[in-house]
Each structure stands twice: as structure tokens, then as C-alpha cells.
Short mmCIF file of C-alpha atoms in Angstrom, two decimals:
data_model
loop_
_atom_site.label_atom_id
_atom_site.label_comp_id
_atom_site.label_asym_id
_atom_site.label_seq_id
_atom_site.Cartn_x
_atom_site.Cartn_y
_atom_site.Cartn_z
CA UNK A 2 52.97 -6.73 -69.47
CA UNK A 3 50.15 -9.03 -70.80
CA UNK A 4 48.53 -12.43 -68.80
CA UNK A 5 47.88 -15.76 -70.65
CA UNK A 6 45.50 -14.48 -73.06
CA UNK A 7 47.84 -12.06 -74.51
CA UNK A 8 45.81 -8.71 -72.83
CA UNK A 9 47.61 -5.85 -71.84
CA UNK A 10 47.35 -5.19 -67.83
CA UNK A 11 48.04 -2.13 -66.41
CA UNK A 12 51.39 -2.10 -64.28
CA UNK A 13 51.53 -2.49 -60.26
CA UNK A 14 52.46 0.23 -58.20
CA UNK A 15 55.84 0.35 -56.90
CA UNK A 16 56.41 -1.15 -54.04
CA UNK A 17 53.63 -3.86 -53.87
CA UNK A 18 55.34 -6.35 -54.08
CA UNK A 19 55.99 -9.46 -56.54
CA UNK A 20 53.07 -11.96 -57.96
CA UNK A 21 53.36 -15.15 -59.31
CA UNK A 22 51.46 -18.15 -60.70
CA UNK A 23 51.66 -21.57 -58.55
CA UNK A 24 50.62 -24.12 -60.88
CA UNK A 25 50.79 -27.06 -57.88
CA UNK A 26 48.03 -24.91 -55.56
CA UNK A 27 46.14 -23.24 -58.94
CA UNK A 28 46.60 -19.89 -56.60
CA UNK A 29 48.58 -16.56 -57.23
CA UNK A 30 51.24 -16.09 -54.65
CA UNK A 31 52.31 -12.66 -53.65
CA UNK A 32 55.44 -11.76 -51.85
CA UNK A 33 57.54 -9.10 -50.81
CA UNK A 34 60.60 -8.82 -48.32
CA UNK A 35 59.87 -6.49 -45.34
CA UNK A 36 63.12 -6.57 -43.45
CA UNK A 37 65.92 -8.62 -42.09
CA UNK A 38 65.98 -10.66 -38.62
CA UNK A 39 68.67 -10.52 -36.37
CA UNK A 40 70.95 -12.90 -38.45
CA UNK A 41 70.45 -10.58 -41.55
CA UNK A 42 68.16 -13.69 -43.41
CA UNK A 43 65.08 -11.63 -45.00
CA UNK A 44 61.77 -11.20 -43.74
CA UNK A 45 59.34 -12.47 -46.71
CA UNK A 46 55.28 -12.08 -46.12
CA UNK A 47 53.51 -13.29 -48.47
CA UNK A 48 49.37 -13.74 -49.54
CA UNK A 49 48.26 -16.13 -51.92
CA UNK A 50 44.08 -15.70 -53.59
CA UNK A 51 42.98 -17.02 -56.88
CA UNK A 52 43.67 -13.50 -58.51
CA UNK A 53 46.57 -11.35 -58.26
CA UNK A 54 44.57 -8.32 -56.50
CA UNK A 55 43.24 -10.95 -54.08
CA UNK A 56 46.73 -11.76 -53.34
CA UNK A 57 47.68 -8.55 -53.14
CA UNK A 58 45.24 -7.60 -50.67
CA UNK A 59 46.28 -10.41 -48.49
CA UNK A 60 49.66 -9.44 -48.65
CA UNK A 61 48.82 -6.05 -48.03
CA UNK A 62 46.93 -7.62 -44.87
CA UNK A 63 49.90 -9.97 -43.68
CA UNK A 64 52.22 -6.72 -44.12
CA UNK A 65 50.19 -4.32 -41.88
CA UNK A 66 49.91 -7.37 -39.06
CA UNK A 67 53.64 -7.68 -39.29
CA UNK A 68 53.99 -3.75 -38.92
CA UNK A 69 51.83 -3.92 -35.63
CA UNK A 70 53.65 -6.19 -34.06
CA UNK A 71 51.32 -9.10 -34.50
CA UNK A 72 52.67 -12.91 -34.35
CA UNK A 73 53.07 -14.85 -37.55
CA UNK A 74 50.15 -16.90 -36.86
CA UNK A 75 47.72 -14.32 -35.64
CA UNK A 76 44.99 -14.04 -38.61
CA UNK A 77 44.47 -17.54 -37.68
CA UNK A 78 44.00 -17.51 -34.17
CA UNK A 79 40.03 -18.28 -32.72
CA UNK A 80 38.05 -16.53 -29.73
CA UNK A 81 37.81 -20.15 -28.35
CA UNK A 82 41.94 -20.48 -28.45
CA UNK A 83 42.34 -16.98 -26.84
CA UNK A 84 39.47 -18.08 -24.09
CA UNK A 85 41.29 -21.53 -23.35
CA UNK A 86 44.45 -20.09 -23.20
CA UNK A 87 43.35 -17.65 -20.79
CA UNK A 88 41.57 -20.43 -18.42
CA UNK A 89 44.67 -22.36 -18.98
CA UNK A 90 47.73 -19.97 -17.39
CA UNK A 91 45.94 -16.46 -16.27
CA UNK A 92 43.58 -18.24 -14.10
CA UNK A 93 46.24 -20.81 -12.57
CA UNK A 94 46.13 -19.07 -9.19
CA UNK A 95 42.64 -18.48 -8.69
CA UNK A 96 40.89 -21.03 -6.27
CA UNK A 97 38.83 -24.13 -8.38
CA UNK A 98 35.29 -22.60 -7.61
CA UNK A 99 36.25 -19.46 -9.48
CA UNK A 100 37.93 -20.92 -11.96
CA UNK A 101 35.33 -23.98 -12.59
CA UNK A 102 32.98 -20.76 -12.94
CA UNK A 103 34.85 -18.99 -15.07
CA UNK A 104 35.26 -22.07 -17.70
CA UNK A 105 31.71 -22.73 -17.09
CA UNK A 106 30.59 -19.46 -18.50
CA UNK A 107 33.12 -19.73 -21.27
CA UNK A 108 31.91 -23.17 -22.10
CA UNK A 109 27.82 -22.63 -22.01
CA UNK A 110 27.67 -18.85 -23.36
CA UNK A 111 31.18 -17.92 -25.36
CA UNK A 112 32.32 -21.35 -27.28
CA UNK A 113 28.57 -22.31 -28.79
CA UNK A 114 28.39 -18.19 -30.37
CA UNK A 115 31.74 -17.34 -31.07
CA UNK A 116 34.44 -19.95 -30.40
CA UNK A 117 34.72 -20.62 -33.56
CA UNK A 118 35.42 -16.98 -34.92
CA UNK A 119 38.71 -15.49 -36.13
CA UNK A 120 39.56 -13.12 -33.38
CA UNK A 121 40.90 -10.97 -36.16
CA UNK A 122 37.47 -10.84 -37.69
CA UNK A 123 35.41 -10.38 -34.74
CA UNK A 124 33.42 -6.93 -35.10
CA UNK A 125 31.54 -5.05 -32.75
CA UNK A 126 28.25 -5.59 -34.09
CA UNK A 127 28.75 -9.31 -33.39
CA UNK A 128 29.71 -9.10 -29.94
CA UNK A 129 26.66 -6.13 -29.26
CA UNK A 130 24.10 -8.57 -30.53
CA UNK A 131 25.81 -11.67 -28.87
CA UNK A 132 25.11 -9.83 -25.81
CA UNK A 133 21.76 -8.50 -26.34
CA UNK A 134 20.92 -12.35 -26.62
CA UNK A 135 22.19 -13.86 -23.70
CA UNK A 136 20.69 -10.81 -22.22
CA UNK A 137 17.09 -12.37 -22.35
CA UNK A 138 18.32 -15.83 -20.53
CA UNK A 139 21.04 -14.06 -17.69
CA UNK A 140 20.59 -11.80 -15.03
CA UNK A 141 23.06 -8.46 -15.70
CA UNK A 142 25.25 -10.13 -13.13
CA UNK A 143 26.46 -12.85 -14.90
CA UNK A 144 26.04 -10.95 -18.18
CA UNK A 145 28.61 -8.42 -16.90
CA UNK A 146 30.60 -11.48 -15.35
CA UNK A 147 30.49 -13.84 -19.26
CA UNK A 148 31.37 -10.29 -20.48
CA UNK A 149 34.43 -9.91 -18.67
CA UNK A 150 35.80 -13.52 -19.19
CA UNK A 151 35.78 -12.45 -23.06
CA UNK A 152 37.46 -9.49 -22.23
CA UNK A 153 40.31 -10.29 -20.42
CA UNK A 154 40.76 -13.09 -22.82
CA UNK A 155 41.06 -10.75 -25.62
CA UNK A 156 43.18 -8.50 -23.55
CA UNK A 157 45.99 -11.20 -22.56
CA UNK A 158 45.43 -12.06 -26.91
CA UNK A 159 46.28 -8.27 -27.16
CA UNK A 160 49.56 -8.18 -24.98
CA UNK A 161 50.92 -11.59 -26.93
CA UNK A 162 50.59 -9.29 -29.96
CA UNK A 163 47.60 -11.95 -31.35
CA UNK A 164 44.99 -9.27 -32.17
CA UNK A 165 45.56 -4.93 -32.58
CA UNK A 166 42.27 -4.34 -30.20
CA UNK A 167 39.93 -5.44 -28.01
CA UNK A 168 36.46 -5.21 -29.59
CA UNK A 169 34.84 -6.05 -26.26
CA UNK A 170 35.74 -2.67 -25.22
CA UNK A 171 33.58 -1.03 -27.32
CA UNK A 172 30.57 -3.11 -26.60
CA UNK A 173 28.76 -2.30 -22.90
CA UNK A 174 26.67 -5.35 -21.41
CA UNK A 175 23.04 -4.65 -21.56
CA UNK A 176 20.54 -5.13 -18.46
CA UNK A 177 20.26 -8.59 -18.59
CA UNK A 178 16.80 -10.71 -17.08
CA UNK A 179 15.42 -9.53 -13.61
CA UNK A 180 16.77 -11.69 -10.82
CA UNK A 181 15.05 -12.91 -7.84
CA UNK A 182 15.20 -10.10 -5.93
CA UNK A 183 16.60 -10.84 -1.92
CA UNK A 184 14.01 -10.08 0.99
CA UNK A 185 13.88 -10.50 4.62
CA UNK A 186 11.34 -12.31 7.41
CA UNK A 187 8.31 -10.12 8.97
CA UNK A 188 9.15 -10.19 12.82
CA UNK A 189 6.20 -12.50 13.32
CA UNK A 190 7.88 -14.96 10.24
CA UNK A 191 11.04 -15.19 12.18
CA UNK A 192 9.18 -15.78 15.28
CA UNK A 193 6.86 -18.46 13.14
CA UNK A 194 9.97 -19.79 12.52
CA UNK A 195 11.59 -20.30 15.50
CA UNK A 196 8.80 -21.36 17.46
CA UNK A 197 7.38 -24.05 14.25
CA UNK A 198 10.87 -25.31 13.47
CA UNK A 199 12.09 -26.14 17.40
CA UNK A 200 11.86 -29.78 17.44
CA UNK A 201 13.79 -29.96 13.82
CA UNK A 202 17.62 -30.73 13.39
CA UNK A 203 17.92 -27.99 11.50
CA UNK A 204 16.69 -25.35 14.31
CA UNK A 205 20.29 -24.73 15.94
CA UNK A 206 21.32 -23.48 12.35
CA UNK A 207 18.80 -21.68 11.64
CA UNK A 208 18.98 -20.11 15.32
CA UNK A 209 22.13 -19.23 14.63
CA UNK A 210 22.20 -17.79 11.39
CA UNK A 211 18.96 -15.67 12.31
CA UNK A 212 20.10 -14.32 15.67
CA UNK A 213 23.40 -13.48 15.38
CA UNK A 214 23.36 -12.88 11.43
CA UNK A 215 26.24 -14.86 10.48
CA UNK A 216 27.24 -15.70 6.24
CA UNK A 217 26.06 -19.65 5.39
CA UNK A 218 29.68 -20.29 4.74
CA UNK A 219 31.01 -19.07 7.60
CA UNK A 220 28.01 -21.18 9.59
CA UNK A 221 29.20 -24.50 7.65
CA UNK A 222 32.91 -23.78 8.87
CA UNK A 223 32.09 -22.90 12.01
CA UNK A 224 33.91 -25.57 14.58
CA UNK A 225 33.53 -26.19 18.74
CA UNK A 226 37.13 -24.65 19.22
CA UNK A 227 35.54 -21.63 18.42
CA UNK A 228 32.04 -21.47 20.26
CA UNK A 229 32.74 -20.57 24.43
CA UNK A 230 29.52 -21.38 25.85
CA UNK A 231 30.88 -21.34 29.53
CA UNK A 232 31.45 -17.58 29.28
CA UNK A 233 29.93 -14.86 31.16
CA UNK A 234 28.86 -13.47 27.79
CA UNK A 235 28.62 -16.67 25.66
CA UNK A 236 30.50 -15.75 22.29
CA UNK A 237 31.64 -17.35 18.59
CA UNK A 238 34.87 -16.75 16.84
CA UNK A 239 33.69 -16.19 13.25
CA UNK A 240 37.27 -16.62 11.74
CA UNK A 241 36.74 -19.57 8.80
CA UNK A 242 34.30 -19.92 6.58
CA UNK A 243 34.09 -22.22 3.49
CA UNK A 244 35.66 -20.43 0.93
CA UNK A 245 39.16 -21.02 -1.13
CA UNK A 246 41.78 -21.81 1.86
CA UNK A 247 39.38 -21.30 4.56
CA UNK A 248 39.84 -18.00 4.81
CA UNK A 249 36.90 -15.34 5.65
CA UNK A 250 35.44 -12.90 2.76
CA UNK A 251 36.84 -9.94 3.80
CA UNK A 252 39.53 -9.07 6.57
CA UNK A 253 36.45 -7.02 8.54
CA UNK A 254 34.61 -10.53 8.49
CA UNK A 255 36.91 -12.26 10.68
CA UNK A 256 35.07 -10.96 14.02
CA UNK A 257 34.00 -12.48 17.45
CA UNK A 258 30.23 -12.56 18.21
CA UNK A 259 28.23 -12.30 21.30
CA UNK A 260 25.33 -14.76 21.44
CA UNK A 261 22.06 -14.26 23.15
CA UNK A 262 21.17 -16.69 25.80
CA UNK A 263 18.81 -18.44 23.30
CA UNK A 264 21.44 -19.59 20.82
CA UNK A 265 23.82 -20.50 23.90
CA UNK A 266 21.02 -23.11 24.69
CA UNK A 267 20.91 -24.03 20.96
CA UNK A 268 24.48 -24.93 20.65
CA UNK A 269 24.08 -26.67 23.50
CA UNK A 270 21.55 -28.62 22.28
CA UNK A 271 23.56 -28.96 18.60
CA UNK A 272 26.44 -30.34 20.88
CA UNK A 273 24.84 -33.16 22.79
CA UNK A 274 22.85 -34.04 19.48
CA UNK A 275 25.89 -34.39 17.25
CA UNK A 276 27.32 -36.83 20.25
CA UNK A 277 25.04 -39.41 19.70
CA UNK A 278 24.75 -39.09 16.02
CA UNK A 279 29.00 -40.02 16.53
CA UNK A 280 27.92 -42.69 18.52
CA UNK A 281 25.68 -44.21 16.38
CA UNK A 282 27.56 -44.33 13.05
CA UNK A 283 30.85 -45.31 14.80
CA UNK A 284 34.18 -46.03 12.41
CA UNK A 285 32.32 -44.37 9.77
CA UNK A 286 32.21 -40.83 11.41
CA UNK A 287 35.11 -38.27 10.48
CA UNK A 288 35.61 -36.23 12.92
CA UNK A 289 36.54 -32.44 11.84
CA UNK A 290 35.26 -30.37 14.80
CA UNK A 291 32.04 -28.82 12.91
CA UNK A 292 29.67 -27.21 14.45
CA UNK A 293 27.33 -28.49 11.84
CA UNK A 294 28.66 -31.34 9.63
CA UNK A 295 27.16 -34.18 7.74
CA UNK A 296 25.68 -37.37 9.40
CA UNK A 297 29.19 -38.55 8.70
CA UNK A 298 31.20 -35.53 10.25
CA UNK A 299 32.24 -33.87 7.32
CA UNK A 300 31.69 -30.58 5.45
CA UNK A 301 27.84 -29.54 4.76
CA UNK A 302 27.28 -29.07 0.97
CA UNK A 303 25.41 -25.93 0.15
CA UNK A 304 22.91 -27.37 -1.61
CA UNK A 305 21.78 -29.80 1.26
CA UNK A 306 21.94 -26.99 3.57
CA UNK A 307 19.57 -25.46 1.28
CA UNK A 308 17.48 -28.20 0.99
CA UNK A 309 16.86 -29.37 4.94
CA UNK A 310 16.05 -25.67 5.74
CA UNK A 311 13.43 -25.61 3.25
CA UNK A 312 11.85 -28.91 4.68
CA UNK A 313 11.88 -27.55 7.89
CA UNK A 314 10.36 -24.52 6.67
CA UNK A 315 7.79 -27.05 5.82
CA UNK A 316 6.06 -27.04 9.26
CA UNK A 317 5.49 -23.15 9.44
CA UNK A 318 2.21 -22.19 8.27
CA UNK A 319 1.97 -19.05 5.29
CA UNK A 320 5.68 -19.98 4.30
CA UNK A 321 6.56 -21.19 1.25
CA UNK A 322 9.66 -23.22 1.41
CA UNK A 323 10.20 -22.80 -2.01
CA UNK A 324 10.67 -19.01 -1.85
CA UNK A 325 13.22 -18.70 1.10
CA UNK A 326 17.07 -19.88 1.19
CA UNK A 327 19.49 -19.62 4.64
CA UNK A 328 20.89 -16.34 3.31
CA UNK A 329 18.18 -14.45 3.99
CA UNK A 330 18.10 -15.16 7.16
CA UNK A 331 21.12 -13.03 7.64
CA UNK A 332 19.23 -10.05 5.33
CA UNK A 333 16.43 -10.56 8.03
CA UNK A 334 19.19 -10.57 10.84
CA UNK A 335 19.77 -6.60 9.57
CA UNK A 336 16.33 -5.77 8.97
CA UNK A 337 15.04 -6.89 12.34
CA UNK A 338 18.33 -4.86 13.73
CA UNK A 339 17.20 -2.00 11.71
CA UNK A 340 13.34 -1.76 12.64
CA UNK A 341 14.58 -1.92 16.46
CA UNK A 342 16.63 1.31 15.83
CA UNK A 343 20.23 -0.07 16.49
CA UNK A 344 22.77 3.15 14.23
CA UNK A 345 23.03 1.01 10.84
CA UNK A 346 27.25 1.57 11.92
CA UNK A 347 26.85 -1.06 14.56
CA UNK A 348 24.59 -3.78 12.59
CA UNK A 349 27.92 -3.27 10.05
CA UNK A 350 30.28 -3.93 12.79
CA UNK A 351 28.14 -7.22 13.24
CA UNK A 352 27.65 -8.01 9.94
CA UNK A 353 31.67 -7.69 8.97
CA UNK A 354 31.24 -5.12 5.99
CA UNK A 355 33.56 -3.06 5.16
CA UNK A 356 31.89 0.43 5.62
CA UNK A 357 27.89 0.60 5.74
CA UNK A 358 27.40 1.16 1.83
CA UNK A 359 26.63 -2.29 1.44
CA UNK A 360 24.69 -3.07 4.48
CA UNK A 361 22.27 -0.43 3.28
CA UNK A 362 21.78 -1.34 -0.04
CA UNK A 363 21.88 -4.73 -0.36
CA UNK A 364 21.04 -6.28 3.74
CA UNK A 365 19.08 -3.09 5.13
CA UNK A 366 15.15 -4.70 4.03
CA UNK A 367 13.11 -1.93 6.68
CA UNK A 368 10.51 -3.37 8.38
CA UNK A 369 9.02 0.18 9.50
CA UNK A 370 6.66 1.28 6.31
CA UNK A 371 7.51 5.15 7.43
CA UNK A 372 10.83 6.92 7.70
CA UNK A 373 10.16 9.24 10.29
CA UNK A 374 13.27 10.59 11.01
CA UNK A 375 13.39 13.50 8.66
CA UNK A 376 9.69 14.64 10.14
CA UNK A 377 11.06 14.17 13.69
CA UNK A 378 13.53 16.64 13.11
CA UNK A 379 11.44 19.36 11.11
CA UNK A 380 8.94 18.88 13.90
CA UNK A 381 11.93 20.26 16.31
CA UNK A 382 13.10 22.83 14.47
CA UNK A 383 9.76 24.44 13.03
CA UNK A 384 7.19 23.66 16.59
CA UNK A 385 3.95 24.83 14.50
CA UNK A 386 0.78 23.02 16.41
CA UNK A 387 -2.14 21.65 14.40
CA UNK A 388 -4.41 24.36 16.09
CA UNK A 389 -2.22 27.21 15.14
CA UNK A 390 -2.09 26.17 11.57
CA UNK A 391 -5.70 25.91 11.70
CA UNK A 392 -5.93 29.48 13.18
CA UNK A 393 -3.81 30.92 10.57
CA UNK A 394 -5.70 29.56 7.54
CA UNK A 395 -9.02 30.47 9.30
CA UNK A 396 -7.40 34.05 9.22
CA UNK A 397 -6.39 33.68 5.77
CA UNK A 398 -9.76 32.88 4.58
CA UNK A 399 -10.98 36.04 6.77
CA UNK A 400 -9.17 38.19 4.68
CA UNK A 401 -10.01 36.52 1.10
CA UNK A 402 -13.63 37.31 1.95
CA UNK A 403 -12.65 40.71 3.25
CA UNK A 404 -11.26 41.89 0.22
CA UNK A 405 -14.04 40.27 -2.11
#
């Protein structure tokens, strides 16, 4: 066998398939018949390059996707079309916050690096430095969280027989930027606070969420059906909270709540304060039963909440606004609990957790700068007094000198 310039070329091996010369694309096609569908019509890949052995090796390529089980159209398939098509039908029954998130991190931190890529191309080492850079700009939260959006993306690519692995697999997320760590109020910062903050609207709220430790969102959802104020024990029914179908986080966090006679008086307060606000904006006010709505009746945004507890933080002296949001004055709720030596099993119960893991590492801030407990019982069991330790070394030295 010779080409066009009449030089010998050593023979293909068996098997490989045919090649041929298209003189309409100026490419060599290769092409071989791997099977027969269901109707008996043969199955013909084929790879085209502008030499034979580059044809070849696509063929070669085209015939080993087709072995695996890969769709026809795989080698062309992008990260970003495995990512959208992920958002699109895997994520159809998630609520809209999640999945707005979700497309949000797909849309700043995937897309702009590696949307473009061939999914079939995409190699470790890409993806392990893709990571290592957002790592500099994203807490290991979201790292972990952009992370798993690629994943699972490449996973559903993996079951619809689009790609033979899932590189992400293979590449860990690295500890991304140190977040802003959560803290909790001194006892005389939440009393600051109380005391600077009482002629503020925001004071019932803050009351609230300080004293009897309950989530933002479930404050924000919170409506009159559910406070009793007229009870012996004045209580709340924390059973809604803001979140996809108004549902609480957890089963544990739909709970009913004792309030202390201070918050009673609060709500109280909220109640007859939130009448004439009604009053004075008439037709325009929608009513919806919150405890604490807009100046128009309806939901509280998070980021307003946010931003009228920081101006009333305003009027306490040694607090910066800028360094406090109404979360943590639940975290203080369960340090203040803590420091007062309530069994961290009830604060828990109050807080809605599931178990106490979580309340003690992530609520439990202690105020007391000593653990004594461990001391308190080795004092008990082993009742050595300072003087007879004293006694016993001054005998100890006795002897040294003795036998000098």
C-alpha cells in the first residue's frame, strides 16, 4: 500500500478499522462497524483528524466511549451543560432559597473557571487547583458547599452515561478563608443592652430573642395566635418560622416556650404599639397576624432586621453595632444559660436541637474563664489539705538533708 506520493506505508493492524480521504472536509475519516441495533442496521463510529493515525486515535476514542456505555454526544458535552442541567430537573423540588443558592454558586465560582470545559477532558489537577483558588476568597463552608454543586452535577452526568467518572471525587476541598467566627454578650452587654435599647422599637425583639433564645426566623414568623400572655405561666408556641413552607428547622424545633415576666410585659408593649402603627397607615396595612411585621404588616426581611438592631445597638456605649447580628443573641441566650449552671440537656430542650452535640460546639460560648468541675470532683475523692501537703514536703526535704 503506498499514499499520494507513491511511498510505501506499513499496513494497519487488523481490526482498526477503515480510513479514507474526504476531499470536501480536507480530513481523513476513519470508520469501523461495532455492532447492530435492535433493527439489525449497523453501528458505525467513526473519527476524522488531518492524518490517518489522528483519525485513528479518535476512532479508537469514539469506540471505547461507545463500549462504556457513553451517549453519542458525550465527548462534546461541557461542565456548564452538566451544571445547568442539574439546576434545571434535580433541583426542581428544592425550595427557591436553596435553589437560587445553589445557581448562585454555580454562576459566580463554576461557569467563569470551568463552564466552558469538556467534561470528558476535565482532569484532576484542574479541579485541585480550581479549588485551592477559590480557597483564598471563601470560607471552607461554602468551598465544601460550590464543591458539592460540581459534584452532584457530574454524578447525575455519570448516571446519563455522559462522562465514565467523577473527577471531583478525587479532589478534597481545601480549608478555605477564616470566617467571622460567632460569639456571645458578657452578662453586663446583655444587661447594657436591655437597659440602653428600652425606649427603641426594636427592644421587644431583641427581648425576645435574648431571653427566651429563640432562631431570627422563627422570631419573624412568630404570630399573636401563638403568644398566651393571660396565662398563669405566660408562654409562645414556636411552631413556624420563615423557612421553605413555613415549616420549623428541625421536628425538635417546633416547641412551646415559657416566658419570663419581663418579655410578657414586652409583648405587651409590642401589641399595643403595632395597634396604632395599624391605625395610622390604614388601607395600606396587611394584616398577617405577626408578632413583628413591617410598618405595612407584612413579613420582616432579614436584612432590615439586621439593620434596625444594629441602630439600636447604636445607643449602648462599648458596642460596636457593626460587629453584632440578632443571631447571637440566641448564642448569648446559651451562654448566659450555661455560666448560671442550668445541665447543657435542658438549654437543648430550649434551644430545639436535636441532641446536645451542637449546642456545645457551636451555641455553648462559657462565660466562666475556669472549668472547675473536674477539680471539684478530684477535690472529693483525694481530701489532701494545703497544710498536709505542706507537712509532707517539709518531711521530704528532712530526709534529703538527712541522707546528704
Amino acid at each position: 500500500m503506498t499514499d499520494g506520493g507513491g511511498e510505501k506505508k506499513s499496513r494497519r493492524a487488523r481490526g482498526d478499522g477503515g480510513v479514507r480521504w474526504d476531499e470536501t472536509r480536507q480530513r481523513y475519516i476513519a470508520e469501523k462497524t461495532v455492532g447492530f441495533d435492535g433493527r439489525g442496521k449497523r453501528i458505525v463510529k467513526t473519527g476524522t483528524g488531518t492524518s490517518e493515525s489522528a483519525a485513528l486515535r479518535k476512532l479508537r476514542e469514539r469506540i471505547r466511549e461507545y463500549e462504556a456505555g457513553l451517549m453519542p454526544a458525550a465527548h462534546r458535552v461541557t461542565v456548564a451543560q452538566v451544571c445547568e442541567d442539574w439546576l434545571k430537573f434535580e433541583r426542581s423540588d428544592v425550595g427557591e432559597k436553596t435553589k437560587e443558592g445553589d445557581s448562585d454558586k454555580y454562576r459566580v465560582h463554576i461557569k467563569p473557571h470551568l463552564g466552558g470545559r469538556r467534561l470528558k477532558d476535565l482532569r484532576p489537577d484542574e479541579v485541585d487547583k480550581w479549588l485551592l483558588k477559590l480557597s483564598s476568597a471563601l470560607s471552607t463552608s461554602t468551598l465544601k458547599q460550590v464543591r458539592s454543586v460540581l459534584r452532584r452535577s457530574i454524578n447525575r452526568a455519570v448516571k446519563r452515561g455522559l462522562a465514565e467518572r467523577n473527577v471531583v471525587d478525587l479532589c478534597p476541598a481545601p480549608k478555605g478563608r477564616t470566617g467571622r467566627p460567632s460569639k456571645s454578650l458578657t452578662l453586663q452587654q446583655a444587661s447594657d443592652i436591655l437597659e440602653k435599647t428600652r425606649k427603641h422599637h426594636m427592644h421587644p425583639y431583641i427581648a425576645v430573642s435574648l431571653l427566651v433564645g429563640v432562631r431570627p426566623e422563627e422570631v419573624r414568623a412568630l404570630r399573636w395566635d401563638r403568644v398566651h400572655l393571660d396565662e398563669d405561666t405566660p408562654y409562645i408556641e414556636v411552631w413556624r418560622s420563615v423557612r421553605a413552607g413555613g415549616d420549623t428547622k428541625t421536628k425538635k424545633s417546633k416547641r412551646t416556650l415559657a416566658v419570663s415576666g419581663y418579655v410578657a410585659a414586652m409583648l405587651e408593649r409590642q401589641r399595643q404599639a403595632q395597634a396604632k402603627v395599624r391605625a395610622r397607615v390604614g388601607d395600606h396595612w396587611q394584616e398577617n397576624d405577626l408578632v413583628f411585621p413591617s410598618l405595612v404588616g407584612t413579613e420582616q426581611d432579614a436584612h432590615n432586621v439586621r439593620r434596625m438592631f444594629r441602630d439600636a445597638l447604636r445607643l449602648v456605649p462599648g458596642i460596636d453595632p457593626d460587629e453584632w447580628v440578632p443571631y447571637e443573641l440566641r448564642h448569648s441566650f446559651v451562654s448566659i444559660l450555661s455560666e448560671r449552671g442550668m445541665p447543657v440537656e435542658e438549654i437543648s430542650r430550649l434551644m430545639g436541637h436535636k441532641g446536645t452535640a451542637v449546642t456545645e460546639l457551636v451555641y455553648r460560648h462559657e462565660l466562666r474563664p475556669v472549668i472547675e468541675s473536674g477539680a471539684s470532683v478530684m477535690d472529693s475523692v483525694f481530701p489532701l489539705s494545703v497544710e498536709e501537703a505542706d507537712e509532707d514536703t517539709e518531711d521530704e526535704e528532712d530526709d534529703d538533708n538527712d541522707a546528704a
